[in-house]
XYZ file of C-alpha atoms in Angstrom:
762
model
C 86.726 6.207 17.900
C 84.141 8.465 17.020
C 82.306 10.019 19.793
C 78.377 8.883 19.136
C 75.870 7.514 21.877
C 76.746 3.392 21.984
C 73.356 2.403 24.495
C 71.457 4.649 23.373
C 68.579 5.045 19.889
C 69.336 4.462 16.084
C 73.185 5.840 15.996
C 74.219 3.504 17.884
C 74.239 2.013 14.393
C 75.278 5.287 12.780
C 78.974 4.506 11.979
C 78.819 8.213 9.582
C 75.512 9.730 11.668
C 75.949 13.107 9.492
C 77.469 11.208 6.163
C 74.205 9.596 6.481
C 71.663 12.411 6.962
C 72.608 14.116 4.194
C 72.402 10.799 2.304
C 69.386 9.548 2.793
C 68.759 7.552 -0.600
C 72.528 6.096 -1.234
C 72.547 2.570 -2.103
C 72.945 -0.483 -0.322
C 76.929 -1.356 -1.373
C 77.510 2.955 -0.339
C 76.732 1.156 3.202
C 78.444 -1.820 3.054
C 81.358 -0.127 2.043
C 81.534 2.755 5.246
C 80.455 0.387 7.122
C 83.865 -1.889 5.624
C 85.849 1.300 6.009
C 84.678 1.653 10.219
C 85.017 -1.988 10.599
C 88.445 -1.579 9.788
C 89.287 1.618 11.524
C 87.576 -0.304 14.218
C 89.433 -3.211 14.141
C 93.220 -1.403 14.260
C 94.927 -1.699 17.247
C 95.078 1.625 18.917
C 97.881 3.920 19.788
C 100.005 3.138 22.969
C 98.395 4.899 26.478
C 94.805 4.781 25.165
C 92.330 3.111 27.301
C 89.468 2.260 25.121
C 87.240 0.909 28.428
C 88.164 4.001 30.000
C 86.298 6.367 27.413
C 83.496 3.985 27.190
C 83.680 4.938 30.651
C 83.841 7.897 30.850
C 80.953 8.630 27.786
C 78.836 6.096 29.533
C 78.675 8.352 32.581
C 78.773 11.732 30.572
C 75.516 10.349 29.435
C 73.493 8.327 32.181
C 74.304 4.915 31.288
C 75.220 3.137 33.865
C 72.127 2.457 35.496
C 70.436 1.172 32.041
C 73.364 -0.847 31.109
C 72.082 -4.096 31.468
C 68.684 -2.915 29.731
C 70.425 -1.808 26.227
C 72.702 -4.824 25.885
C 69.850 -7.878 26.905
C 67.679 -5.285 23.805
C 70.324 -5.241 21.694
C 70.908 -9.341 22.506
C 68.065 -9.283 22.275
C 67.599 -7.380 17.917
C 70.267 -9.880 16.787
C 68.497 -12.910 18.121
C 65.641 -11.556 16.176
C 67.785 -11.481 13.402
C 70.195 -14.162 13.319
C 66.188 -16.453 13.433
C 64.903 -14.352 9.742
C 68.243 -17.141 8.395
C 67.933 -20.451 7.922
C 70.013 -21.963 10.099
C 72.042 -23.845 7.709
C 72.632 -20.473 5.806
C 73.673 -18.898 9.661
C 76.401 -20.995 10.027
C 77.822 -21.239 6.937
C 77.768 -16.884 7.511
C 78.871 -17.203 10.826
C 82.169 -19.602 9.063
C 83.054 -16.778 6.946
C 82.031 -14.882 8.925
C 85.316 -16.057 11.511
C 87.206 -16.731 8.418
C 87.254 -12.871 7.211
C 87.909 -12.094 10.679
C 90.640 -13.702 10.792
C 92.468 -13.325 7.717
C 92.272 -9.088 8.452
C 93.066 -9.496 11.622
C 96.860 -11.176 10.213
C 96.674 -8.551 7.856
C 96.603 -5.624 10.190
C 99.324 -7.571 12.742
C 101.074 -8.897 10.168
C 103.341 -5.609 9.002
C 103.623 -3.889 12.279
C 105.755 -1.083 11.465
C 103.199 -1.051 8.350
C 100.004 0.180 10.796
C 102.299 2.414 13.125
C 103.025 4.430 9.687
C 99.634 4.317 8.961
C 98.991 5.402 12.568
C 100.518 8.670 11.337
C 100.780 11.449 8.109
C 100.502 8.846 4.724
C 102.011 10.085 1.800
C 100.791 10.044 -1.726
C 102.066 5.939 -2.313
C 100.611 5.340 0.788
C 97.687 5.868 0.434
C 97.191 5.286 -2.883
C 98.615 1.656 -1.872
C 95.366 2.393 0.912
C 92.725 3.193 -1.993
C 93.369 0.073 -4.457
C 93.934 -1.984 -0.947
C 90.334 -0.418 0.068
C 88.614 -1.220 -3.995
C 90.096 -4.738 -3.401
C 88.022 -5.428 0.073
C 84.311 -3.573 -1.690
C 85.402 -5.611 -5.049
C 85.511 -9.500 -2.037
C 82.893 -7.605 -1.063
C 80.441 -6.896 -3.333
C 81.290 -10.859 -5.152
C 80.284 -12.472 -1.843
C 76.827 -10.697 -1.669
C 76.810 -11.732 -4.504
C 77.454 -15.606 -4.296
C 74.869 -15.330 -1.464
C 77.805 -16.142 1.131
C 77.192 -13.994 4.295
C 80.965 -12.629 5.709
C 80.476 -10.987 9.119
C 80.873 -7.607 8.018
C 77.744 -7.794 5.669
C 75.975 -9.660 8.249
C 76.089 -6.739 10.938
C 75.388 -4.458 7.780
C 72.561 -6.584 7.465
C 70.946 -6.012 10.226
C 72.643 -2.543 11.284
C 69.883 -1.356 8.049
C 66.944 -3.474 9.414
C 66.848 -2.447 12.964
C 67.313 1.360 12.027
C 64.617 1.405 9.173
C 62.607 -0.445 12.384
C 63.408 1.780 15.032
C 63.131 4.680 12.422
C 59.135 2.900 12.122
C 58.956 2.711 15.677
C 59.929 6.192 16.103
C 58.135 7.608 13.438
C 54.332 5.023 14.988
C 55.569 7.074 18.379
C 55.945 9.925 18.106
C 52.698 10.071 16.005
C 50.381 11.221 18.649
C 47.987 13.972 17.409
C 45.662 14.433 14.043
C 46.200 17.903 12.356
C 42.129 18.845 11.122
C 44.070 20.616 8.390
C 46.097 18.674 6.676
C 43.561 15.644 7.422
C 47.422 13.568 8.606
C 48.540 12.117 12.609
C 51.444 14.859 13.268
C 53.224 15.406 16.441
C 53.062 17.372 19.394
C 56.584 18.501 18.429
C 55.072 20.254 14.731
C 52.351 21.897 16.301
C 54.945 23.361 18.414
C 57.313 24.488 15.712
C 56.731 22.769 12.650
C 54.628 23.779 9.863
C 51.564 22.489 11.338
C 51.473 25.073 13.911
C 48.641 28.065 13.328
C 47.241 24.392 12.266
C 43.641 22.941 14.312
C 45.343 19.907 16.309
C 43.798 17.339 18.150
C 44.603 14.661 20.013
C 44.556 10.581 17.650
C 42.271 9.079 19.788
C 39.550 11.368 20.138
C 40.726 12.020 16.193
C 40.207 8.572 16.194
C 36.774 8.629 17.478
C 35.472 11.720 15.258
C 36.409 9.181 12.610
C 34.923 6.726 13.543
C 31.573 8.742 14.669
C 31.419 10.201 11.276
C 32.158 7.354 9.129
C 29.317 5.907 11.412
C 27.195 8.578 10.930
C 27.769 8.182 6.674
C 27.311 4.045 7.291
C 24.228 4.750 8.328
C 23.246 7.826 5.509
C 24.611 5.055 3.285
C 22.441 2.448 4.182
C 19.106 4.825 3.960
C 20.288 5.348 0.827
C 20.368 1.690 0.238
C 17.325 1.037 1.863
C 15.666 3.662 0.028
C 16.834 3.326 -3.408
C 15.465 -0.239 -3.040
C 12.586 0.713 -1.779
C 12.185 3.406 -5.311
C 14.587 -0.007 -7.171
C 10.600 -2.741 -5.493
C 8.374 -0.204 -6.700
C 9.835 0.449 -10.451
C 9.476 -3.464 -10.328
C 5.847 -2.623 -8.898
C 5.208 -0.070 -11.680
C 7.211 -2.286 -14.076
C 4.659 -4.961 -13.710
C 2.048 -2.864 -13.461
C 2.133 -1.808 -16.502
C 2.266 -4.581 -17.999
C -0.319 -5.729 -16.846
C -1.977 -3.059 -17.175
C -0.976 -3.456 -20.687
C -2.498 -6.999 -21.087
C -5.341 -4.873 -19.932
C -5.778 -2.447 -21.561
C -4.604 -5.326 -25.260
C -7.508 -7.369 -24.041
C -10.067 -5.183 -23.938
C -9.248 -3.498 -27.407
C -9.625 -6.887 -28.319
C -13.288 -7.690 -27.124
C -14.428 -3.682 -28.042
C -12.819 -4.186 -31.767
C -14.837 -7.601 -32.229
C -17.967 -6.082 -30.772
C -17.698 -2.832 -33.388
C -16.974 -5.543 -35.937
C -20.059 -7.567 -35.347
C -21.889 -4.653 -34.891
C -20.465 -3.065 -37.891
C -21.552 -6.830 -39.713
C -25.186 -6.389 -38.021
C -26.099 -2.996 -39.800
C -24.213 -4.668 -42.963
C -26.770 -7.785 -42.979
C -29.774 -5.560 -42.179
C -29.068 -3.368 -44.359
C -28.732 -5.292 -47.644
C -32.135 -7.555 -45.626
C -33.728 -4.238 -46.536
C -32.557 -3.426 -49.762
C -33.488 -6.660 -51.168
C -37.053 -6.229 -50.221
C -37.118 -2.732 -50.978
C -36.402 -4.413 -54.290
C -38.388 -7.086 -54.525
C -40.932 -4.351 -53.658
C -40.733 -2.673 -56.711
C -39.903 -5.735 -59.478
C -43.229 -6.784 -58.011
C -45.354 -3.353 -58.840
C -43.557 -3.428 -62.500
C -44.147 -6.616 -63.163
C -48.226 -5.806 -62.327
C -48.284 -2.710 -63.984
C -46.565 -4.488 -67.053
C -49.570 -7.666 -67.046
C -52.519 -4.268 -67.057
C -50.292 -2.879 -68.836
C -50.193 -6.378 -71.576
C -53.951 -6.672 -70.804
C -54.723 -3.097 -72.433
C -53.401 -3.687 -75.066
C -55.251 -6.766 -75.690
C -58.279 -5.541 -75.145
C -56.651 -2.447 -77.863
C -56.427 -4.632 -80.114
C -59.498 -6.382 -79.943
C -61.134 -3.259 -80.721
C -59.248 -2.297 -83.313
C -59.152 -6.036 -85.456
C -62.987 -5.321 -85.267
C -64.003 -2.465 -86.542
C -61.373 -2.797 -89.176
C -63.854 -5.587 -90.136
C -66.666 -3.845 -89.612
C -64.998 -0.855 -91.452
C -64.450 -3.357 -94.687
C -68.521 -4.509 -95.543
C -68.955 -2.805 -98.694
C -72.073 -2.360 -98.922
C -72.668 0.510 -97.305
C -76.812 -0.199 -96.617
C -75.691 -3.655 -94.987
C -73.263 -1.340 -92.385
C -75.742 0.480 -92.073
C -77.729 -1.767 -91.150
C -79.373 -3.128 -88.627
C -79.905 -6.752 -87.326
C -80.525 -6.557 -84.718
C -83.073 -3.488 -82.440
C -80.876 -4.413 -79.125
C -77.785 -1.862 -79.569
C -75.866 -4.365 -77.836
C -75.426 -7.590 -80.488
C -72.431 -7.937 -81.247
C -73.531 -7.362 -85.072
C -74.625 -3.725 -84.526
C -71.896 -1.226 -85.661
C -73.906 0.075 -82.656
C -72.658 -2.014 -80.000
C -68.775 -1.276 -81.399
C -69.453 2.061 -81.165
C -70.906 2.764 -77.999
C -67.629 -0.691 -76.757
C -64.957 1.803 -78.020
C -66.429 5.135 -76.753
C -66.613 3.737 -73.265
C -62.497 2.172 -73.570
C -61.480 5.804 -74.493
C -63.144 6.494 -71.456
C -60.904 4.500 -69.698
C -57.905 6.484 -67.999
C -54.783 4.797 -69.186
C -51.903 4.798 -66.407
C -49.004 5.621 -67.962
C -46.373 6.747 -65.205
C -44.246 4.017 -63.734
C -45.799 2.670 -60.523
C -42.064 2.764 -58.981
C -38.666 4.371 -59.620
C -35.417 2.498 -60.814
C -33.919 4.872 -57.625
C -32.989 3.253 -54.236
C -33.908 4.444 -51.639
C -30.222 6.352 -50.233
C -29.219 4.303 -47.465
C -26.655 4.635 -44.812
C -24.937 3.267 -41.278
C -26.029 4.536 -38.238
C -22.077 4.370 -36.974
C -23.146 6.314 -33.703
C -22.928 2.904 -32.207
C -19.756 1.465 -33.618
C -18.275 4.933 -33.181
C -19.512 5.062 -29.282
C -17.511 1.758 -28.278
C -14.582 2.610 -30.277
C -14.372 5.243 -28.742
C -14.780 3.661 -25.354
C -11.531 1.292 -25.819
C -10.016 3.453 -24.072
C -12.112 3.750 -21.449
C -12.209 1.111 -18.633
C -14.910 -0.122 -16.960
C -16.913 0.147 -13.529
C -15.414 -2.529 -11.114
C -17.280 -5.022 -9.989
C -18.169 -5.048 -5.822
C -15.593 -6.439 -4.034
C -15.200 -9.432 -0.958
C -14.830 -7.611 2.063
C -13.294 -9.488 5.187
C -14.137 -11.014 8.066
C -12.748 -9.664 11.300
C -9.803 -11.226 11.934
C -8.006 -12.326 15.558
C -6.899 -9.599 17.270
C -7.763 -6.698 14.853
C -8.690 -4.380 16.986
C -8.916 -2.538 20.017
C -11.058 -0.372 22.507
C -10.528 2.235 19.865
C -9.645 1.148 16.829
C -10.549 -1.480 14.259
C -8.769 -2.570 11.569
C -10.850 -3.595 7.881
C -9.746 -5.323 5.318
C -10.830 -6.641 1.890
C -9.966 -8.350 -2.234
C -10.975 -6.749 -5.413
C -10.899 -10.856 -6.810
C -11.059 -9.434 -10.870
C -8.629 -6.889 -13.267
C -11.119 -4.311 -13.124
C -8.320 -1.599 -12.166
C -9.801 0.780 -8.672
C -8.265 4.352 -8.786
C -9.996 4.083 -5.173
C -11.891 3.013 -2.068
C -14.935 3.441 -0.350
C -15.709 2.396 3.010
C -18.425 2.712 4.895
C -19.714 1.989 8.196
C -22.450 2.099 11.810
C -23.030 0.958 14.851
C -25.269 -2.351 15.258
C -27.831 -1.504 17.447
C -30.831 -3.763 18.204
C -33.375 -0.898 18.414
C -35.638 -0.694 15.541
C -35.079 2.031 14.218
C -31.409 1.120 13.715
C -30.692 2.492 10.138
C -31.619 5.847 11.890
C -27.806 5.156 12.421
C -25.332 7.473 11.375
C -23.220 6.735 8.374
C -19.820 7.654 8.060
C -18.074 6.733 4.461
C -14.391 7.495 3.928
C -11.881 7.019 0.888
C -8.960 4.951 0.741
C -6.830 3.776 -1.792
C -5.177 0.444 -0.228
C -7.501 -2.392 0.391
C -7.716 -1.753 4.527
C -7.923 0.333 6.072
C -7.675 1.504 10.581
C -10.824 3.117 12.092
C -10.155 5.080 15.120
C -12.738 7.330 17.202
C -14.617 4.448 18.461
C -16.997 2.938 21.311
C -15.824 0.308 23.677
C -17.421 -3.410 22.850
C -19.033 -2.091 20.438
C -20.585 -3.893 17.050
C -19.979 -1.955 13.516
C -21.721 -2.735 9.810
C -19.173 -1.858 7.436
C -19.246 -2.524 3.501
C -16.993 -0.953 1.063
C -17.232 -0.363 -2.943
C -15.513 0.577 -5.690
C -14.134 3.315 -7.589
C -12.763 4.309 -11.205
C -13.069 6.795 -13.314
C -16.237 5.015 -15.229
C -18.418 4.962 -11.864
C -19.149 3.084 -8.852
C -18.903 -1.361 -8.497
C -22.206 -2.633 -6.306
C -21.452 -2.340 -2.172
C -19.833 -5.276 -1.422
C -21.528 -8.001 1.363
C -22.024 -5.927 4.935
C -19.609 -7.367 7.320
C -20.004 -6.678 11.237
C -16.679 -6.067 13.647
C -16.826 -5.432 16.925
C -14.368 -3.039 19.057
C -12.204 -4.643 21.576
C -13.446 -4.213 25.164
C -12.427 -1.459 27.795
C -10.294 -2.098 29.868
C -12.247 -3.030 33.279
C -11.884 -1.617 37.383
C -10.310 -3.447 39.656
C -12.028 -3.144 43.138
C -8.924 -2.852 45.590
C -10.481 -2.202 48.561
C -12.841 -5.633 47.791
C -9.690 -7.538 47.520
C -8.657 -10.713 50.213
C -6.245 -12.410 51.022
C -3.908 -14.433 52.329
C -0.817 -16.000 52.990
C -1.774 -17.666 49.906
C -4.358 -16.561 48.235
C -6.741 -14.421 47.028
C -9.513 -12.873 45.755
C -9.738 -10.933 43.316
C -12.465 -8.503 42.685
C -14.010 -6.055 39.621
C -16.049 -4.211 37.331
C -16.345 -3.900 33.627
C -16.399 -0.493 31.929
C -18.906 -1.925 29.100
C -22.257 -0.692 29.041
C -22.105 -4.920 26.894
C -20.813 -7.189 27.720
C -18.150 -8.646 27.013
C -17.695 -12.735 26.636
C -14.382 -13.531 29.253
C -11.631 -12.318 31.013
C -8.295 -12.670 32.056
C -5.139 -12.189 34.755
C -1.818 -11.497 34.868
C -0.022 -11.987 37.924
C 3.542 -9.976 37.868
C 6.250 -11.727 40.819
C 8.545 -9.240 41.865
C 11.162 -9.274 43.554
C 13.757 -6.759 45.361
C 16.096 -7.105 42.545
C 13.360 -6.947 39.751
C 9.865 -4.451 40.174
C 8.965 -5.193 36.647
C 5.447 -6.049 35.539
C 7.096 -9.427 33.653
C 4.386 -12.011 33.578
C 4.792 -14.806 35.331
C 0.843 -16.626 34.962
C -1.746 -15.689 32.953
C -5.473 -17.387 34.112
C -7.868 -17.300 31.060
C -11.326 -17.862 30.574
C -12.959 -15.777 33.272
C -16.963 -15.777 32.710
C -17.786 -13.837 35.962
C -16.001 -10.937 37.661
C -14.256 -12.630 40.426
C -11.789 -15.145 40.629
C -9.534 -16.921 43.594
C -6.142 -17.268 42.717
C -3.313 -19.587 44.052
C -0.249 -17.675 45.127
C 3.014 -18.575 47.044
C 3.654 -16.898 50.129
C 5.564 -14.113 51.262
C 5.470 -12.873 47.353
C 4.321 -9.707 46.037
C 2.645 -9.563 43.122
C 0.690 -6.878 40.992
C -2.394 -8.594 39.672
C -4.214 -6.997 36.275
C -6.708 -8.321 34.196
C -8.167 -7.767 30.974
C -11.290 -8.479 29.114
C -11.991 -10.398 25.896
C -14.933 -10.522 22.942
C -14.330 -11.865 19.598
C -12.552 -8.507 18.770
C -9.525 -9.237 20.730
C -8.177 -8.040 24.375
C -8.886 -4.927 26.285
C -5.758 -3.180 27.735
C -4.510 -4.016 30.745
C -6.082 -2.590 33.903
C -4.398 -0.918 36.184
C -2.410 -2.870 38.478
C -3.026 -3.722 42.078
C -0.063 -4.534 44.770
C -0.797 -8.015 46.703
C 1.418 -9.273 49.560
C 0.842 -12.237 51.050
C 2.431 -12.049 54.428
C -1.272 -12.712 55.656
C -5.213 -12.470 55.917
C -6.501 -9.357 53.428
C -9.548 -7.677 54.229
C -12.441 -5.212 54.337
C -15.161 -3.520 56.173
C -18.657 -4.076 53.931
C -20.656 -0.490 54.838
C -24.070 -2.913 53.305
C -23.612 -4.420 56.733
C -22.436 -1.074 59.442
C -25.312 0.349 62.187
C -26.193 3.346 60.536
C -24.311 5.276 63.903
C -20.884 3.056 63.002
C -18.803 5.764 61.175
C -15.669 3.967 58.152
C -13.292 6.493 57.998
C -10.831 7.740 55.107
C -8.148 4.609 56.094
C -11.117 1.926 55.385
C -10.155 0.317 58.739
C -10.425 2.379 61.355
C -14.369 2.318 62.487
C -16.071 4.899 65.708
C -19.641 5.442 67.014
C -19.478 9.653 68.643
C -23.025 8.404 70.430
C -24.911 5.883 70.275
C -28.811 7.494 70.607
C -29.865 9.869 68.446
C -33.014 10.157 67.604
C -33.286 12.321 64.423
C -30.357 9.867 62.831
C -31.411 10.747 58.866
C -28.802 7.565 57.442
C -29.221 5.340 55.575
C -30.537 1.583 56.817
C -29.309 -1.378 54.305
C -31.282 -4.516 54.514
C -28.558 -6.064 55.756
C -27.789 -3.396 58.681
C -27.296 -4.184 61.402
C -29.938 -2.366 63.775
C -29.807 -2.901 67.755
C -26.125 -3.353 68.063
C -23.415 -1.023 66.766
C -21.875 -3.847 64.366
C -20.641 -4.575 60.870
C -19.196 -6.961 59.587
C -15.611 -7.765 57.435
C -15.537 -8.864 54.104
C -16.147 -13.221 53.924
C -12.677 -15.329 54.847
C -13.467 -17.173 51.276
C -9.452 -19.864 52.337
C -9.644 -22.444 54.531
C -5.911 -22.944 57.079
C -5.018 -20.339 59.220
C -5.516 -15.835 58.919
C -4.809 -13.721 61.738
C -5.738 -10.571 62.696
C -4.791 -7.860 65.101
C -6.960 -4.830 66.514
C -6.438 -1.822 68.563
C -8.976 -0.527 71.308
C -9.085 1.868 73.635
C -9.408 0.740 77.731
C -12.122 2.478 78.220
C -14.465 1.857 75.521
C -17.052 -1.264 75.075
C -16.378 -3.484 73.085
C -17.470 -6.938 70.947
C -15.356 -8.111 67.628
C -15.056 -11.693 66.615
C -16.581 -14.493 63.341
C -20.019 -14.867 62.702
C -21.762 -16.819 59.801
C -23.230 -14.367 57.263
C -26.952 -15.315 58.103
C -26.234 -13.821 62.178
C -29.049 -11.919 63.079
C -28.757 -7.895 62.581
C -31.796 -7.191 65.450
C -29.630 -8.683 68.082
C -25.807 -8.911 69.156
C -22.919 -10.513 68.602
C -22.293 -13.630 70.607
C -25.421 -13.988 72.105
C -26.209 -16.473 69.397
C -25.391 -19.553 67.689
C -23.668 -18.158 64.510
C -21.702 -15.979 66.214
C -18.484 -16.014 68.117
C -17.022 -12.626 70.196
C -14.588 -11.100 72.842
C -16.451 -8.458 75.054
C -15.167 -6.092 76.837
C -17.291 -3.973 79.462
C -15.675 -1.755 82.567
C -17.859 -2.177 85.684
C -16.461 0.357 89.083
C -14.285 -2.222 89.701
C -13.085 -4.008 87.114
C -12.593 -4.065 83.775
C -14.182 -7.986 82.512
C -13.726 -9.705 79.938
C -16.433 -12.528 77.868
C -15.826 -14.786 75.487
C -19.604 -15.201 73.925
C -20.715 -17.204 71.796
C -25.021 -18.421 72.336
C -25.000 -16.491 75.343
C -22.487 -18.355 77.252
C -19.188 -17.404 79.025
C -16.772 -18.846 80.509
C -15.261 -17.340 84.054
C -11.603 -15.643 82.643
C -10.170 -13.162 84.269
C -8.059 -11.100 82.374
C -5.316 -8.787 84.717
C -3.480 -6.709 81.517
C -6.284 -5.386 80.701
C -4.766 -6.084 75.930
C -5.040 -2.495 73.554
C -4.021 -4.799 70.621
C -6.278 -7.551 70.323
C -4.850 -10.284 68.478
C -7.404 -13.029 66.283
C -6.289 -16.422 64.444
C -8.796 -18.487 62.233
C -7.864 -22.232 62.029
C -9.944 -23.361 59.749
C -8.397 -27.489 59.805
C -8.582 -27.262 63.498
C -11.838 -25.760 64.350
C -10.835 -23.158 66.644
C -11.039 -19.680 67.278
C -8.157 -18.056 69.586
C -7.905 -14.297 70.970
C -4.694 -12.703 72.448
C -3.226 -9.873 73.409
C -0.815 -9.009 71.124
C 1.241 -7.152 72.962
C 2.476 -9.142 75.242
C 1.754 -12.335 73.452
C -0.867 -13.501 75.904
C -2.821 -16.388 75.509
C -6.667 -15.019 76.325
C -8.835 -18.487 74.904
C -9.785 -20.414 72.195
C -13.399 -21.480 71.117
C -13.244 -24.709 69.804
C -15.672 -24.789 67.064
C -15.974 -27.130 64.187
C -16.718 -23.738 61.377
C -20.013 -25.204 58.690
C -19.176 -22.523 56.424
C -16.843 -19.520 55.784
C -17.303 -16.902 58.457
C -16.592 -13.107 58.773
C -14.489 -10.630 60.863
C -17.359 -8.363 63.381
C -16.757 -5.820 65.371
C -18.460 -3.506 67.480
C -18.604 -0.664 70.425
C -21.086 -0.768 73.163
C -20.223 2.900 73.875
C -18.446 6.318 72.120
C -15.050 5.889 70.696
C -12.890 4.370 67.864
C -11.795 0.419 67.277
C -8.400 -0.118 64.593
C -8.528 -3.578 62.105
C -5.642 -3.966 60.836
C -4.366 -6.738 58.194
C -1.715 -8.487 55.733
C 0.199 -8.957 59.218
C 2.017 -12.398 59.126
C 0.874 -15.557 62.016
C 3.221 -14.817 64.580
C 5.093 -17.574 65.746
C 3.673 -17.376 70.151
C 0.495 -18.070 68.642
C 0.906 -21.621 68.094
C -0.622 -24.028 70.354
């Protein structure tokens, strides 16, 4: 029996742990033989008095395996099931049968001769040792034959399962052991190796951190690789463009060379024809002159011959008397010798031109090739480009301060750059005096900045190259987008289901239309997600239908041909109740509006030295003010906070209520009046100067006013105690204004945006 941990780690599979650790590279046959010898020794009957179970229990108790024994047995059974599952069922059954046969035969051989087994337990002699060795060799050969034939004994099966289990346990141990990462060696190691191994002085990191670090490094490298790929793709694309440009330039230059060559040949042919015609003309002139001189010479010769003949006839006369005889007294007589002498003398007096009238040599003619040289020199010169064509303004190509201008060149001309010129368009007579701006750009587009919003600009463009500049293009008019409008937040009127929003334009030039954008806000989200847009608004005012008890962000954009402006500053609208503002134009000069915009005060009733401005729409007699018009149908509720010792009037009135009268004294206003008498507080509900007889025992500090257009009612309440005071039943022909007045020094505070209380229902 070999002491070992039966239920521990992989050592439970090692029969000879020392030998296995020293011989890790042994063959499978050696391992099988050693396992066979060990199983033979284990299967030998124990000596007398030897208790195997007792020793196993002691060993288990020594190693603390009593509690984990069942778990280890379950683990062992799991390993056996895993190994058996790797074999086919038929082969497994065969192996089991062969294994049982093999074990039974070995058991019989061991029990057959007890004396021999007893002898083996003692010190064996040399003969018995040799016999045992030969028997072991025979068993090994038989086992190897069984393995070679494909048979599987129980020892072989255990050996196979043993080796596989050991390898699996070693792999698991290695995987479990590699819990840190050596940054120096770049390999995973065990923490034990960091403390005592060769990695003691190395820098290490936790394996998960090292993995994350490596992943980050790989991600960075991948990003760099992607950037390089993008750069290379851009370079490749650029090279392709250059390749195409080279081909286009070659074709363009070839065509240019052919054109210039044909022009040069044509010029040379023309020069040749001109010189040849001039040479022929010179030849004709020379021949004509020579011919005329030849004709004159012939005539002169004929005259000489005639004179010679006549003279010879006279010399042949024999009679000298006759020779000298004068037959006629006329010297001109042809029969006179003197006549002949005179004729000869006159002929000899004439000068005879014996020189040539023209020379046979022709004028040295040289062909003027300067034009040809100019053409040849201009072969490599690029012609000046044609005029570009500027595009009309594209949609959404403008902002309030910038414009994107595009153009094209519909020719094969070579262009180095473009010259873009622009100036603002003015309706004044001296628009040509506007300053022009010039830019040079390489592309066929340009974004011009620092412009004036909602303004028209005139653009034109020319193309340039080494040969010159092209004619300018046709002029195009672009317009910048408008400036963002400004919402009049203090002029906004709203109720539970609608709002009237007013704004003003910041541009000098008019815009085409406006767009209102609504953003509904909730408690979960307070972003500016556009939920609705109202487009094509021609004026600076719009009535919007909303949902009750909601919050809205409202923005306005201005539109023109150039595009849309930026969004205006948003305003927040609550549809919890009616909101209005106080109209300062209607306020009496002695009435002041405090900074909150909803508190009015009066310090004194009469001030002769008051120099406050009086508007045409202001109250002049009653120290009153009107609120903005409430143009929404339905119910509207607001409250007025009053002081007990202040006399006041509050209610509603039409737009045309007289400014020189008192509120409630005419048929265009309805109001509640508070008067302090020596005996009590008196309250009147006035319309056309008349009031019902109503006594109020508790003076209200907060008056609730309910205007109901649909039911034609105007009700007053003591809001502090939810008490109904009075109701006017009147059909309002027009929308009305809230109205407020002070008859003694004091203040009134108006509260708007209040949800209509349920107790106001009559």
